[in-house]
CSV table of C-alpha atoms in Angstrom, one decimal:
chain,number,residue,atom,x,y,z
A,1,MET,CA,-0.1,-0.1,0.0
A,2,LYS,CA,1.4,3.4,-1.0
A,3,GLY,CA,0.9,6.9,0.2
A,4,THR,CA,0.7,8.5,3.6
A,5,VAL,CA,-2.0,8.8,6.3
A,6,GLY,CA,-2.5,12.5,5.4
A,7,GLU,CA,-3.2,11.4,1.7
A,8,LEU,CA,-5.5,8.6,2.7
A,9,GLY,CA,-7.5,10.8,5.2
A,10,GLU,CA,-9.2,10.0,8.5
A,11,PHE,CA,-12.0,8.0,7.2
A,12,GLY,CA,-10.0,6.3,4.6
A,13,LEU,CA,-7.6,5.2,7.2
A,14,ILE,CA,-10.5,3.9,9.5
A,15,ARG,CA,-11.9,1.9,6.7
A,16,GLU,CA,-8.5,0.4,5.9
A,17,LEU,CA,-7.9,-0.5,9.5
A,18,THR,CA,-11.4,-2.0,10.1
A,19,SER,CA,-11.3,-4.0,7.0
A,20,ARG,CA,-8.5,-6.1,8.5
A,21,LEU,CA,-10.4,-7.2,11.6
A,22,THR,CA,-11.9,-10.4,12.6
A,23,THR,CA,-14.6,-10.9,15.2
A,24,THR,CA,-15.7,-13.4,18.0
A,25,PRO,CA,-19.0,-14.6,19.3
A,26,ALA,CA,-18.7,-12.2,22.1
A,27,VAL,CA,-18.9,-9.3,19.8
A,28,ARG,CA,-22.5,-8.4,19.2
A,29,LEU,CA,-21.8,-5.2,17.3
A,30,GLY,CA,-18.3,-4.4,16.0
A,31,PRO,CA,-16.8,-1.2,14.5
A,32,GLY,CA,-18.9,1.1,12.4
A,33,ASP,CA,-21.5,2.5,14.9
A,34,ASP,CA,-21.3,5.1,17.6
A,35,ALA,CA,-20.2,2.3,20.0
A,36,ALA,CA,-19.6,-1.4,20.0
A,37,VAL,CA,-21.6,-4.0,21.9
A,38,VAL,CA,-19.8,-6.8,23.6
A,39,ALA,CA,-21.5,-9.6,25.4
A,40,ALA,CA,-20.7,-9.9,29.2
A,41,PRO,CA,-22.4,-13.2,30.3
A,42,ASP,CA,-21.0,-12.9,33.8
A,43,GLY,CA,-22.7,-9.4,34.4
A,44,ARG,CA,-19.4,-7.9,35.2
A,45,VAL,CA,-16.9,-6.4,32.8
A,46,VAL,CA,-13.1,-6.3,33.5
A,47,ALA,CA,-11.5,-3.3,32.1
A,48,SER,CA,-7.9,-2.0,31.7
A,49,THR,CA,-6.2,0.8,29.7
A,50,ASP,CA,-2.7,1.7,28.8
A,51,LEU,CA,-0.7,4.0,26.6
A,52,LEU,CA,2.4,3.5,24.5
A,53,LEU,CA,4.4,6.5,23.2
A,54,GLU,CA,6.9,6.4,20.6
A,55,GLY,CA,10.5,6.9,21.8
A,56,ARG,CA,9.3,6.0,25.3
A,57,HIS,CA,7.9,2.5,24.9
A,58,PHE,CA,9.0,1.5,21.5
A,59,ARG,CA,11.3,2.5,18.7
A,60,ARG,CA,10.6,2.1,15.1
A,61,ASP,CA,14.3,1.3,14.3
A,62,TRP,CA,14.0,-1.7,16.7
A,63,SER,CA,10.5,-2.9,16.2
A,64,THR,CA,8.3,-3.3,13.2
A,65,ALA,CA,4.8,-1.8,13.3
A,66,TYR,CA,3.5,-5.4,13.5
A,67,ASP,CA,5.7,-6.0,16.5
A,68,VAL,CA,4.4,-2.8,18.2
A,69,GLY,CA,0.8,-3.9,17.6
A,70,ARG,CA,1.4,-7.3,19.2
A,71,LYS,CA,3.1,-5.7,22.2
A,72,ALA,CA,0.4,-3.1,22.6
A,73,ALA,CA,-2.4,-5.7,22.7
A,74,ALA,CA,-0.5,-8.1,24.8
A,75,GLN,CA,0.4,-5.8,27.7
A,76,ASN,CA,-3.2,-4.9,28.0
A,77,LEU,CA,-4.8,-8.3,27.5
A,78,ALA,CA,-2.3,-9.7,30.2
A,79,ASP,CA,-3.8,-7.3,32.7
A,80,ILE,CA,-7.3,-8.8,32.0
A,81,ALA,CA,-6.0,-12.3,32.5
A,82,ALA,CA,-4.1,-11.3,35.7
A,83,MET,CA,-7.5,-10.5,37.2
A,84,GLY,CA,-8.5,-14.1,36.5
A,85,ALA,CA,-10.7,-13.0,33.6
A,86,VAL,CA,-10.9,-14.1,30.0
A,87,PRO,CA,-10.1,-11.4,27.4
A,88,THR,CA,-13.1,-10.5,25.2
A,89,ALA,CA,-12.5,-7.1,23.3
A,90,LEU,CA,-10.1,-4.3,22.8
A,91,LEU,CA,-10.5,-0.7,21.8
A,92,LEU,CA,-7.8,1.4,20.0
A,93,GLY,CA,-7.0,5.1,20.1
A,94,LEU,CA,-4.3,6.0,17.6
A,95,VAL,CA,-2.5,9.2,17.3
A,96,VAL,CA,-0.2,9.4,14.0
A,97,PRO,CA,1.5,12.1,12.0
A,98,ALA,CA,0.1,12.9,8.6
A,99,GLU,CA,3.3,12.1,6.8
A,100,LEU,CA,3.4,8.6,8.3
A,101,PRO,CA,3.3,5.8,5.6
A,102,VAL,CA,-0.1,4.2,5.5
A,103,THR,CA,1.6,0.8,5.7
A,104,TRP,CA,2.7,1.5,9.4
A,105,PRO,CA,-0.8,1.8,11.0
A,106,THR,CA,-2.2,-1.0,8.9
A,107,GLU,CA,0.7,-3.4,9.9
A,108,LEU,CA,0.2,-2.2,13.5
A,109,MET,CA,-3.4,-3.2,13.3
A,110,ASP,CA,-2.5,-6.6,11.9
A,111,GLY,CA,-0.4,-7.1,14.9
A,112,ILE,CA,-3.1,-6.0,17.4
A,113,ARG,CA,-5.6,-8.3,15.6
A,114,ASP,CA,-3.2,-11.3,15.7
A,115,GLU,CA,-2.4,-10.9,19.4
A,116,CYS,CA,-6.2,-10.6,20.1
A,117,GLN,CA,-6.8,-13.8,18.2
A,118,VAL,CA,-4.2,-15.5,20.5
A,119,ALA,CA,-6.0,-14.3,23.6
A,120,GLY,CA,-9.4,-15.1,22.2
A,121,ALA,CA,-10.5,-11.4,21.9
A,122,ALA,CA,-11.3,-9.1,19.1
A,123,VAL,CA,-10.8,-5.3,18.2
A,124,VAL,CA,-14.2,-3.7,18.4
A,125,GLY,CA,-13.6,-0.1,17.8
A,126,GLY,CA,-11.5,2.9,18.4
A,127,ASP,CA,-10.5,6.4,17.0
A,128,VAL,CA,-7.6,7.9,15.0
A,129,VAL,CA,-6.3,11.5,15.5
A,130,ARG,CA,-3.5,13.4,13.7
A,131,GLY,CA,-0.6,14.3,16.0
A,132,ASP,CA,3.2,14.9,16.0
A,133,THR,CA,4.2,11.7,17.9
A,134,ILE,CA,2.8,8.1,17.4
A,135,THR,CA,0.7,7.3,20.4
A,136,ILE,CA,-1.3,4.2,21.0
A,137,ALA,CA,-4.1,4.0,23.6
A,138,ILE,CA,-5.5,0.6,24.3
A,139,THR,CA,-8.5,-0.4,26.4
A,140,ALA,CA,-9.0,-4.1,27.0
A,141,LEU,CA,-12.2,-5.8,28.2
A,142,GLY,CA,-12.8,-9.2,29.8
A,143,ASP,CA,-15.3,-11.5,31.4
A,144,LEU,CA,-14.9,-13.2,34.7
A,145,ARG,CA,-17.1,-16.2,33.7
A,146,GLY,CA,-18.5,-16.7,37.3
A,147,HIS,CA,-15.2,-16.3,39.1
A,148,GLU,CA,-14.5,-13.6,41.7
A,149,PRO,CA,-11.6,-11.3,40.5
A,150,VAL,CA,-8.3,-12.1,41.8
A,151,THR,CA,-6.9,-8.8,43.1
A,152,ARG,CA,-3.6,-7.8,44.7
A,153,SER,CA,-4.9,-7.4,48.2
A,154,ALA,CA,-5.7,-11.0,49.5
A,155,ALA,CA,-2.3,-12.7,49.8
A,156,GLN,CA,-2.0,-14.6,53.1
A,157,PRO,CA,1.0,-15.5,55.3
A,158,GLY,CA,1.8,-19.1,54.5
A,159,ASN,CA,0.8,-18.9,50.8
A,160,VAL,CA,3.4,-19.8,48.2
A,161,VAL,CA,4.5,-17.5,45.5
A,162,ALA,CA,4.6,-19.1,41.9
A,163,TYR,CA,4.9,-17.6,38.4
A,164,THR,CA,4.3,-19.0,34.8
A,165,GLY,CA,5.8,-17.5,31.7
A,166,TRP,CA,9.1,-15.8,31.1
A,167,LEU,CA,11.1,-13.7,33.5
A,168,GLY,CA,13.9,-11.4,32.4
A,169,TRP,CA,13.8,-12.2,28.7
A,170,SER,CA,12.4,-8.9,27.5
A,171,ALA,CA,15.1,-7.0,29.6
A,172,ALA,CA,17.8,-9.2,28.2
A,173,GLY,CA,16.6,-8.4,24.7
A,174,LEU,CA,16.5,-4.8,25.4
A,175,ALA,CA,20.2,-4.9,26.6
A,176,VAL,CA,21.1,-6.7,23.4
A,177,LEU,CA,19.3,-4.0,21.3
A,178,SER,CA,20.7,-1.2,23.2
A,179,ARG,CA,24.2,-2.4,22.3
A,180,GLY,CA,23.5,-2.5,18.6
A,181,PHE,CA,23.0,-6.2,18.3
A,182,ARG,CA,20.0,-8.3,17.1
A,183,SER,CA,20.9,-11.7,18.6
A,184,PRO,CA,20.2,-14.0,20.4
A,185,ARG,CA,17.0,-13.7,18.5
A,186,ALA,CA,14.8,-15.3,21.1
A,187,PHE,CA,15.5,-12.6,23.7
A,188,VAL,CA,15.2,-9.8,21.2
A,189,GLU,CA,11.9,-11.2,20.1
A,190,ALA,CA,10.8,-11.5,23.6
A,191,HIS,CA,11.3,-7.8,24.0
A,192,ARG,CA,9.6,-6.9,20.7
A,193,ARG,CA,6.6,-9.4,21.2
A,194,PRO,CA,5.9,-10.6,24.7
A,195,GLU,CA,3.9,-13.8,25.0
A,196,PRO,CA,1.7,-13.6,28.1
A,197,PRO,CA,0.2,-16.9,29.2
A,198,TYR,CA,-3.3,-15.7,28.9
A,199,HIS,CA,-4.9,-19.0,29.9
A,200,ALA,CA,-2.9,-19.1,33.2
A,201,GLY,CA,-4.9,-16.2,34.8
A,202,PRO,CA,-8.4,-17.8,34.6
A,203,ALA,CA,-6.8,-21.1,35.4
A,204,ALA,CA,-5.1,-19.6,38.5
A,205,ALA,CA,-8.5,-18.2,39.6
A,206,GLY,CA,-10.0,-21.7,39.3
A,207,LEU,CA,-7.2,-23.1,41.4
A,208,GLY,CA,-7.8,-20.7,44.3
A,209,ALA,CA,-5.2,-18.0,43.7
A,210,THR,CA,-5.4,-15.5,46.6
A,211,ALA,CA,-3.6,-12.6,44.8
A,212,MET,CA,-2.3,-12.1,41.3
A,213,THR,CA,-0.6,-9.8,38.8
A,214,ASP,CA,1.2,-9.8,35.6
A,215,ILE,CA,4.9,-8.8,35.5
A,216,SER,CA,5.0,-5.5,33.7
A,217,ASP,CA,7.2,-3.4,36.0
A,218,GLY,CA,9.5,-6.1,37.2
A,219,LEU,CA,9.1,-9.1,39.5
A,220,VAL,CA,10.2,-7.4,42.7
A,221,ALA,CA,8.1,-4.2,41.9
A,222,ASP,CA,5.0,-6.0,41.0
A,223,LEU,CA,5.1,-8.4,44.0
A,224,GLY,CA,5.7,-5.3,46.1
A,225,HIS,CA,2.3,-4.0,44.9
A,226,ILE,CA,0.8,-7.4,46.2
A,227,ALA,CA,2.7,-7.2,49.5
A,228,GLU,CA,1.7,-3.5,50.1
A,229,ALA,CA,-2.0,-4.2,49.2
A,230,SER,CA,-2.1,-7.3,51.3
A,231,ASN,CA,-0.1,-6.0,54.2
A,232,VAL,CA,2.4,-8.9,54.0
A,233,ARG,CA,6.1,-9.5,53.2
A,234,ILE,CA,7.1,-11.8,50.4
A,235,ASP,CA,10.5,-13.6,50.2
A,236,LEU,CA,11.7,-14.8,47.0
A,237,ARG,CA,14.4,-17.7,46.7
A,238,SER,CA,16.8,-16.9,44.0
A,239,GLY,CA,17.9,-20.5,43.7
A,240,LEU,CA,14.3,-21.5,42.6
A,241,ILE,CA,14.3,-19.2,39.7
A,242,ASP,CA,15.3,-20.6,36.3
A,243,ILE,CA,17.7,-18.5,34.4
A,244,PRO,CA,18.6,-20.0,31.0
A,245,SER,CA,22.1,-20.5,30.2
A,246,GLN,CA,21.9,-18.1,27.1
A,247,MET,CA,20.9,-15.3,29.4
A,248,HIS,CA,24.0,-16.1,31.6
A,249,ASP,CA,26.0,-15.6,28.3
A,250,ILE,CA,24.3,-12.3,27.5
A,251,GLY,CA,24.9,-11.1,31.0
A,252,GLN,CA,28.5,-12.1,30.9
A,253,ALA,CA,29.0,-10.2,27.5
A,254,VAL,CA,27.4,-7.0,28.8
A,255,GLY,CA,28.6,-7.2,32.4
A,256,ILE,CA,25.3,-7.6,34.0
A,257,ASP,CA,24.1,-10.3,36.5
A,258,PRO,CA,21.1,-11.9,34.8
A,259,LEU,CA,19.3,-12.2,38.1
A,260,GLN,CA,19.0,-8.4,37.8
A,261,TRP,CA,16.9,-8.9,34.6
A,262,VAL,CA,14.8,-11.6,36.3
A,263,LEU,CA,14.0,-9.7,39.3
A,264,THR,CA,13.6,-6.2,38.0
A,265,GLY,CA,13.0,-6.4,34.1
A,266,GLY,CA,9.5,-5.7,33.1
A,267,GLU,CA,7.5,-6.3,30.0
A,268,ASP,CA,7.5,-10.0,29.9
A,269,HIS,CA,4.0,-10.1,31.2
A,270,ALA,CA,4.5,-13.5,32.9
A,271,ILE,CA,1.7,-14.2,35.6
A,272,VAL,CA,2.7,-14.3,39.3
A,273,ALA,CA,0.3,-15.4,41.9
A,274,THR,CA,0.0,-16.5,45.5
A,275,PHE,CA,-1.6,-19.8,46.5
A,276,PRO,CA,-2.6,-21.6,49.6
A,277,PRO,CA,0.2,-24.2,50.2
A,278,GLU,CA,-2.1,-27.1,49.9
A,279,VAL,CA,-2.9,-26.3,46.2
A,280,LYS,CA,-1.6,-28.8,43.8
A,281,LEU,CA,0.0,-26.6,41.0
A,282,PRO,CA,0.2,-27.7,37.4
A,283,ALA,CA,3.8,-28.2,36.0
A,284,ARG,CA,3.6,-24.8,34.2
A,285,TRP,CA,3.7,-23.0,37.6
A,286,LYS,CA,7.1,-22.6,39.3
A,287,VAL,CA,7.1,-21.9,43.0
A,288,ILE,CA,9.8,-19.4,43.9
A,289,GLY,CA,8.9,-18.0,47.3
A,290,GLU,CA,6.5,-17.6,50.2
A,291,VAL,CA,4.3,-15.0,51.8
A,292,LEU,CA,5.2,-14.0,55.3
A,293,GLY,CA,3.6,-12.0,58.0
A,294,PRO,CA,3.5,-8.2,58.1
A,295,SER,CA,6.8,-6.3,58.6
A,296,ALA,CA,8.5,-3.1,58.1
A,297,PRO,CA,9.7,-2.3,54.6
A,298,PRO,CA,11.2,-3.7,52.4
A,299,LEU,CA,7.9,-5.5,51.5
A,300,VAL,CA,9.8,-8.0,49.2
A,301,THR,CA,13.0,-9.7,50.1
A,302,VAL,CA,15.4,-12.0,48.1
A,303,ASP,CA,16.8,-14.9,50.1
A,304,GLY,CA,15.7,-13.0,53.3
A,305,ALA,CA,17.5,-9.9,52.4
A,306,PRO,CA,16.6,-6.6,50.8
A,307,TRP,CA,17.1,-6.4,47.0
A,308,THR,CA,19.3,-3.3,46.8
A,309,SER,CA,20.1,-3.1,43.0
A,310,THR,CA,18.3,-0.7,41.0
A,311,GLY,CA,15.6,-1.7,38.5
A,312,GLY,CA,11.8,-1.9,37.8
A,313,TRP,CA,9.8,0.4,35.6
A,314,ASP,CA,8.7,3.8,36.8
A,315,HIS,CA,7.2,6.1,34.1
A,316,PHE,CA,8.3,9.1,35.9
A,317,GLY,CA,11.7,7.8,37.1
A,318,ASP,CA,15.2,7.8,35.4
A,319,ILE,CA,14.6,4.5,33.6
A,320,GLU,CA,16.0,3.8,30.1
A,321,ASP,CA,13.4,3.9,27.5
A,322,ALA,CA,12.3,0.7,25.9
C-alpha cells in the first residue's frame, strides 16, 4: 500500500484498519457505529487501559509496526488475564503524523488483531487522530465467567508464590538491542513481542489463587504491589528461579548479573500469583517464594535480604526507554 496517512485521510484510514479485523461470538456489534456492543455473560466487565508513546515505549528502528501492535495488545490483555478474567475485546486510540506511511498503521493493526486472536478477543472499535508523535491507547475488556476477580490484596501468610511465563527475557533483549545487536534472537523477540500466558490467569483463579498480577514493571516491583495491598512480606528464593544458560551468556557479555533482569526487568507479562500451600499446581507454575507476616519495609526480600540493586519500571523515574 502506497501513500501517507494524510493522503488517505481519517475516514479512509479507518476503513482500511477496520477491513483487516476479525470477530468473535462475544462481539454483538463491532466497528462502524457510535459504540460497540460486547456480550458480558457474567454481568461484570473487567477493564484496563494503557498508553504507548514512540520513543518511550517503542522505537521504530528496533521494532516493526506489527511488533508494536502485538506488544500493545499483549500488555493490556495480560492485565485482564491477571484478574482471573478471559479477554473479550479491545479498543484502539491511535495518534499518528500525517506524513506517516499508511503501511505503518495497517501493519500495527495486523499485529493487534493477531495478538487478540491468540487471547480469544477481538478489536471492536476506536479512534484515529493526527498528531506529532505516534501514540497508541488501548482499552481491553474481559469476562470473569463466574469467578471472583483475583486482586492484589488477599495474599495470606503461608501462601506460596509461583509464576508462569518468562522472566527477564524482555530486559535481556533490550540490553542486546541497546548495544546495537540483534541476537540472540529469542531474547530480542521477547522484547519486541511478549507472550503472556493468557490461559494461566483464569486457570489460577480456578485453582484458588489469593492474589495475582502480571509482570509489567519487574518481579520485585509487581510483587511489592501485592505485598503492600495485602499487608504482608514476600520472600523470593533466587535458587528456585530458572535462568537460561543463554541469558547467563548475555549477562557475561554486557557485564550484568542476569538475576537483575529476572528480578527487575519488566514487559515479559508473566503471571505471578500467591496460592494456599495445599494447592496442587500444574507443572507450568514454578514456586519461587513464600508469603510471610507483616513487617516493616522492604515488602519484598530475596533470600531473606533486601534487594538493593536498581531496576523496575517507573514512568516518571530515570529509567532507560524501551
